[in-house]
Amino acid sequence: MQSIKDLIDDYADEYPHLAYYHKLIETAEENLREHPDITIETCKSLIEGVCKTILKSLDNAFDEKVVEGMKPKQLVERTFDDLSRYDESVEIGFTSQFASLVQEMNLIRNRRGDISHGRSAPKTDVSSSGFSEFILRMTENSVFYMLNIFCNIDLSEQKPIEYEEQKNFNAYLDDEISIALGEHAEGLDICYSRALYDQEPVTYEERLRNYKSEIEESDEE
């Protein structure tokens, strides 16, 4: 996993916190032959950890609880979706298939993992070192790809979404809920768009993103 270590070191000034992953990389490499399932479990943790770090940096509406509740496949897909907003070369169809592989890694970890799940001795179901190395190399290439895109994003232009600047979208949300509630909406002293912005910022941003995408698509037609 030298490529990841070199990348982390190259961007040590901009992202010193990425050095945290050096230990996981060492653990994965050191256990490759003797404890292949520790390597696989560590690779899964490395992928998930890097995804969470990227989301936390790119997503203004990052919600720790929501992200922690995501399944591995959802987490990877969400990360590549966010990265694709900055790099059009990201192949979402392909990365979605990779996300499915990460989900399968999670199932293997649940069956054979040595760290998160206690095992009786002697352990009878063990991954081969060859398969463990395959997972290690796949993880290295994938994590390097994600981090390389992330580290080349200019985050200086990142700014929080301001509710007051999204007048058309807010009106769209409020009209939508009024239509859905019908006559029950009369007399309600609640602004749905404002409540969504304040209480469910992740959902607000996702819906705003979808709204803008639909507007762009309609303009192109």
PDB file of C-alpha atoms in Angstrom, residues 9-164:
ATOM      1  CA  ASP A   9       2.787  12.074   3.045  1.00  0.00           C
ATOM      2  CA  ASP A  10       2.643  14.291  -0.044  1.00  0.00           C
ATOM      3  CA  TYR A  11      -0.411  16.091   1.344  1.00  0.00           C
ATOM      4  CA  ALA A  12       0.690  16.082   4.984  1.00  0.00           C
ATOM      5  CA  ASP A  13       0.641  19.886   5.169  1.00  0.00           C
ATOM      6  CA  GLU A  14      -2.887  20.215   3.793  1.00  0.00           C
ATOM      7  CA  TYR A  15      -4.384  17.124   5.461  1.00  0.00           C
ATOM      8  CA  PRO A  16      -2.248  16.093   8.462  1.00  0.00           C
ATOM      9  CA  HIS A  17      -5.134  14.060   9.911  1.00  0.00           C
ATOM     10  CA  LEU A  18      -4.813  11.534   7.075  1.00  0.00           C
ATOM     11  CA  ALA A  19      -1.672  10.234   8.801  1.00  0.00           C
ATOM     12  CA  TYR A  20      -4.093   8.419  11.107  1.00  0.00           C
ATOM     13  CA  TYR A  21      -4.491   5.804   8.377  1.00  0.00           C
ATOM     14  CA  HIS A  22      -0.817   4.837   8.400  1.00  0.00           C
ATOM     15  CA  LYS A  23      -1.469   2.490  11.325  1.00  0.00           C
ATOM     16  CA  LEU A  24      -4.335   0.738   9.558  1.00  0.00           C
ATOM     17  CA  ILE A  25      -2.175   0.291   6.480  1.00  0.00           C
ATOM     18  CA  GLU A  26       0.624  -1.210   8.580  1.00  0.00           C
ATOM     19  CA  THR A  27      -1.825  -3.585  10.271  1.00  0.00           C
ATOM     20  CA  ALA A  28      -3.200  -4.748   6.932  1.00  0.00           C
ATOM     21  CA  GLU A  29       0.263  -5.364   5.508  1.00  0.00           C
ATOM     22  CA  GLU A  30       1.739  -7.040   8.586  1.00  0.00           C
ATOM     23  CA  ASN A  31      -1.060  -9.613   8.869  1.00  0.00           C
ATOM     24  CA  LEU A  32      -1.297 -10.482   5.182  1.00  0.00           C
ATOM     25  CA  ARG A  33       0.244 -13.976   5.471  1.00  0.00           C
ATOM     26  CA  GLU A  34      -0.258 -15.060   9.063  1.00  0.00           C
ATOM     27  CA  HIS A  35      -3.684 -13.549   9.752  1.00  0.00           C
ATOM     28  CA  PRO A  36      -5.392 -12.918   6.390  1.00  0.00           C
ATOM     29  CA  ASP A  37      -8.790 -12.183   7.931  1.00  0.00           C
ATOM     30  CA  ILE A  38      -7.311  -9.366  10.015  1.00  0.00           C
ATOM     31  CA  THR A  39      -5.999  -7.896   6.776  1.00  0.00           C
ATOM     32  CA  ILE A  40      -9.426  -8.147   5.140  1.00  0.00           C
ATOM     33  CA  GLU A  41     -11.164  -6.617   8.150  1.00  0.00           C
ATOM     34  CA  THR A  42      -8.622  -3.806   8.294  1.00  0.00           C
ATOM     35  CA  CYS A  43      -9.027  -3.104   4.574  1.00  0.00           C
ATOM     36  CA  LYS A  44     -12.762  -2.742   5.084  1.00  0.00           C
ATOM     37  CA  SER A  45     -12.146  -0.336   7.962  1.00  0.00           C
ATOM     38  CA  LEU A  46      -9.693   1.658   5.855  1.00  0.00           C
ATOM     39  CA  ILE A  47     -12.174   2.054   3.003  1.00  0.00           C
ATOM     40  CA  GLU A  48     -14.993   3.070   5.337  1.00  0.00           C
ATOM     41  CA  GLY A  49     -12.800   5.451   7.311  1.00  0.00           C
ATOM     42  CA  VAL A  50     -11.518   7.224   4.217  1.00  0.00           C
ATOM     43  CA  CYS A  51     -15.066   7.514   2.872  1.00  0.00           C
ATOM     44  CA  LYS A  52     -16.247   9.133   6.105  1.00  0.00           C
ATOM     45  CA  THR A  53     -13.312  11.545   6.101  1.00  0.00           C
ATOM     46  CA  ILE A  54     -14.053  12.599   2.528  1.00  0.00           C
ATOM     47  CA  LEU A  55     -17.762  13.049   3.204  1.00  0.00           C
ATOM     48  CA  LYS A  56     -17.055  15.073   6.330  1.00  0.00           C
ATOM     49  CA  SER A  57     -14.834  17.396   4.305  1.00  0.00           C
ATOM     50  CA  LEU A  58     -17.031  17.768   1.222  1.00  0.00           C
ATOM     51  CA  ASP A  59     -20.558  17.643   2.605  1.00  0.00           C
ATOM     52  CA  ASN A  60     -21.691  20.863   4.273  1.00  0.00           C
ATOM     53  CA  ALA A  61     -24.640  19.000   5.746  1.00  0.00           C
ATOM     54  CA  PHE A  62     -22.567  16.105   7.067  1.00  0.00           C
ATOM     55  CA  ASP A  63     -24.451  14.280   9.795  1.00  0.00           C
ATOM     56  CA  GLU A  64     -22.311  11.863  11.809  1.00  0.00           C
ATOM     57  CA  LYS A  65     -25.284   9.804  12.969  1.00  0.00           C
ATOM     58  CA  VAL A  66     -26.682   9.398   9.465  1.00  0.00           C
ATOM     59  CA  VAL A  67     -23.319   8.370   8.028  1.00  0.00           C
ATOM     60  CA  GLU A  68     -22.630   5.926  10.856  1.00  0.00           C
ATOM     61  CA  GLY A  69     -25.949   4.273  10.085  1.00  0.00           C
ATOM     62  CA  MET A  70     -25.087   3.687   6.434  1.00  0.00           C
ATOM     63  CA  LYS A  71     -24.269   0.234   5.156  1.00  0.00           C
ATOM     64  CA  PRO A  72     -20.827  -0.070   3.509  1.00  0.00           C
ATOM     65  CA  LYS A  73     -22.339  -0.058   0.015  1.00  0.00           C
ATOM     66  CA  GLN A  74     -24.302   3.124   0.706  1.00  0.00           C
ATOM     67  CA  LEU A  75     -21.255   4.797   2.220  1.00  0.00           C
ATOM     68  CA  VAL A  76     -19.034   4.092  -0.782  1.00  0.00           C
ATOM     69  CA  GLU A  77     -21.720   5.119  -3.272  1.00  0.00           C
ATOM     70  CA  ARG A  78     -22.349   8.370  -1.405  1.00  0.00           C
ATOM     71  CA  THR A  79     -18.621   9.132  -1.364  1.00  0.00           C
ATOM     72  CA  PHE A  80     -18.146   8.622  -5.080  1.00  0.00           C
ATOM     73  CA  ASP A  81     -21.306  10.602  -5.756  1.00  0.00           C
ATOM     74  CA  ASP A  82     -19.848  13.545  -3.837  1.00  0.00           C
ATOM     75  CA  LEU A  83     -16.468  13.173  -5.540  1.00  0.00           C
ATOM     76  CA  SER A  84     -18.138  13.127  -8.956  1.00  0.00           C
ATOM     77  CA  ARG A  85     -19.400  16.654  -8.320  1.00  0.00           C
ATOM     78  CA  TYR A  86     -15.781  17.795  -8.473  1.00  0.00           C
ATOM     79  CA  ASP A  87     -14.383  15.330 -10.996  1.00  0.00           C
ATOM     80  CA  GLU A  88     -16.534  14.444 -13.989  1.00  0.00           C
ATOM     81  CA  SER A  89     -14.263  11.525 -14.872  1.00  0.00           C
ATOM     82  CA  VAL A  90     -15.663   9.452 -11.981  1.00  0.00           C
ATOM     83  CA  GLU A  91     -17.556   6.524 -13.511  1.00  0.00           C
ATOM     84  CA  ILE A  92     -20.557   6.188 -11.207  1.00  0.00           C
ATOM     85  CA  GLY A  93     -21.731   2.963 -12.838  1.00  0.00           C
ATOM     86  CA  PHE A  94     -18.372   1.326 -12.239  1.00  0.00           C
ATOM     87  CA  THR A  95     -17.892   2.691  -8.730  1.00  0.00           C
ATOM     88  CA  SER A  96     -21.351   1.416  -7.824  1.00  0.00           C
ATOM     89  CA  GLN A  97     -20.152  -2.087  -8.651  1.00  0.00           C
ATOM     90  CA  PHE A  98     -17.116  -1.525  -6.446  1.00  0.00           C
ATOM     91  CA  ALA A  99     -19.488  -0.493  -3.653  1.00  0.00           C
ATOM     92  CA  SER A 100     -21.165  -3.889  -4.012  1.00  0.00           C
ATOM     93  CA  LEU A 101     -17.774  -5.563  -3.574  1.00  0.00           C
ATOM     94  CA  VAL A 102     -17.218  -3.610  -0.367  1.00  0.00           C
ATOM     95  CA  GLN A 103     -20.588  -4.858   0.859  1.00  0.00           C
ATOM     96  CA  GLU A 104     -19.425  -8.403   0.121  1.00  0.00           C
ATOM     97  CA  MET A 105     -16.210  -7.693   2.034  1.00  0.00           C
ATOM     98  CA  ASN A 106     -18.406  -6.774   4.975  1.00  0.00           C
ATOM     99  CA  LEU A 107     -20.170 -10.140   4.793  1.00  0.00           C
ATOM    100  CA  ILE A 108     -16.824 -11.961   4.716  1.00  0.00           C
ATOM    101  CA  ARG A 109     -15.635  -9.911   7.668  1.00  0.00           C
ATOM    102  CA  ASN A 110     -18.798 -10.837   9.591  1.00  0.00           C
ATOM    103  CA  ARG A 111     -18.193 -14.533   8.920  1.00  0.00           C
ATOM    104  CA  ARG A 112     -14.446 -14.651   9.515  1.00  0.00           C
ATOM    105  CA  GLY A 113     -13.327 -11.422  11.176  1.00  0.00           C
ATOM    106  CA  ASP A 114     -10.967 -11.887  14.119  1.00  0.00           C
ATOM    107  CA  ILE A 115     -11.257  -8.478  15.758  1.00  0.00           C
ATOM    108  CA  SER A 116     -14.879  -7.324  15.848  1.00  0.00           C
ATOM    109  CA  HIS A 117     -16.337 -10.786  16.442  1.00  0.00           C
ATOM    110  CA  GLY A 118     -14.911 -13.168  19.010  1.00  0.00           C
ATOM    111  CA  ARG A 119     -13.998 -16.601  17.612  1.00  0.00           C
ATOM    112  CA  SER A 120     -13.660 -19.909  19.355  1.00  0.00           C
ATOM    113  CA  ALA A 121     -10.311 -21.662  18.959  1.00  0.00           C
ATOM    114  CA  PRO A 122      -9.242 -23.298  16.809  1.00  0.00           C
ATOM    115  CA  LYS A 123     -10.740 -21.154  14.070  1.00  0.00           C
ATOM    116  CA  THR A 124     -11.934 -23.396  11.239  1.00  0.00           C
ATOM    117  CA  ASP A 125     -13.133 -20.918   8.596  1.00  0.00           C
ATOM    118  CA  VAL A 126     -10.122 -18.914   7.421  1.00  0.00           C
ATOM    119  CA  SER A 127      -9.548 -16.854   4.275  1.00  0.00           C
ATOM    120  CA  SER A 128      -6.544 -17.744   2.147  1.00  0.00           C
ATOM    121  CA  SER A 129      -3.526 -15.461   2.052  1.00  0.00           C
ATOM    122  CA  GLY A 130      -3.957 -15.219  -1.720  1.00  0.00           C
ATOM    123  CA  PHE A 131      -7.489 -13.889  -1.355  1.00  0.00           C
ATOM    124  CA  SER A 132      -6.340 -11.559   1.397  1.00  0.00           C
ATOM    125  CA  GLU A 133      -3.686 -10.132  -0.925  1.00  0.00           C
ATOM    126  CA  PHE A 134      -6.298  -9.660  -3.644  1.00  0.00           C
ATOM    127  CA  ILE A 135      -8.407  -7.622  -1.191  1.00  0.00           C
ATOM    128  CA  LEU A 136      -5.328  -5.672  -0.107  1.00  0.00           C
ATOM    129  CA  ARG A 137      -4.410  -4.681  -3.675  1.00  0.00           C
ATOM    130  CA  MET A 138      -7.996  -3.815  -4.558  1.00  0.00           C
ATOM    131  CA  THR A 139      -8.221  -1.667  -1.442  1.00  0.00           C
ATOM    132  CA  GLU A 140      -4.949   0.082  -2.210  1.00  0.00           C
ATOM    133  CA  ASN A 141      -6.012   1.029  -5.731  1.00  0.00           C
ATOM    134  CA  SER A 142      -9.491   2.117  -4.664  1.00  0.00           C
ATOM    135  CA  VAL A 143      -8.445   4.174  -1.647  1.00  0.00           C
ATOM    136  CA  PHE A 144      -5.646   5.810  -3.628  1.00  0.00           C
ATOM    137  CA  TYR A 145      -8.145   6.714  -6.355  1.00  0.00           C
ATOM    138  CA  MET A 146     -10.559   8.292  -3.870  1.00  0.00           C
ATOM    139  CA  LEU A 147      -7.900  10.162  -1.931  1.00  0.00           C
ATOM    140  CA  ASN A 148      -6.142  11.388  -5.045  1.00  0.00           C
ATOM    141  CA  ILE A 149      -9.359  12.974  -6.309  1.00  0.00           C
ATOM    142  CA  PHE A 150     -10.147  14.383  -2.883  1.00  0.00           C
ATOM    143  CA  CYS A 151      -6.697  15.868  -2.270  1.00  0.00           C
ATOM    144  CA  ASN A 152      -6.829  17.720  -5.581  1.00  0.00           C
ATOM    145  CA  ILE A 153     -10.132  19.438  -4.798  1.00  0.00           C
ATOM    146  CA  ASP A 154      -9.906  23.119  -3.921  1.00  0.00           C
ATOM    147  CA  LEU A 155     -11.824  23.241  -0.651  1.00  0.00           C
ATOM    148  CA  SER A 156     -11.207  26.951  -0.247  1.00  0.00           C
ATOM    149  CA  GLU A 157     -14.313  27.521  -2.355  1.00  0.00           C
ATOM    150  CA  GLN A 158     -16.454  25.386  -0.072  1.00  0.00           C
ATOM    151  CA  LYS A 159     -19.068  27.352   1.805  1.00  0.00           C
ATOM    152  CA  PRO A 160     -22.146  26.359   3.802  1.00  0.00           C
ATOM    153  CA  ILE A 161     -25.516  26.329   2.083  1.00  0.00           C
ATOM    154  CA  GLU A 162     -27.432  29.442   3.099  1.00  0.00           C
ATOM    155  CA  TYR A 163     -31.180  28.993   3.453  1.00  0.00           C
ATOM    156  CA  GLU A 164     -31.951  32.538   2.312  1.00  0.00           C
TER     157      GLU A 164
END
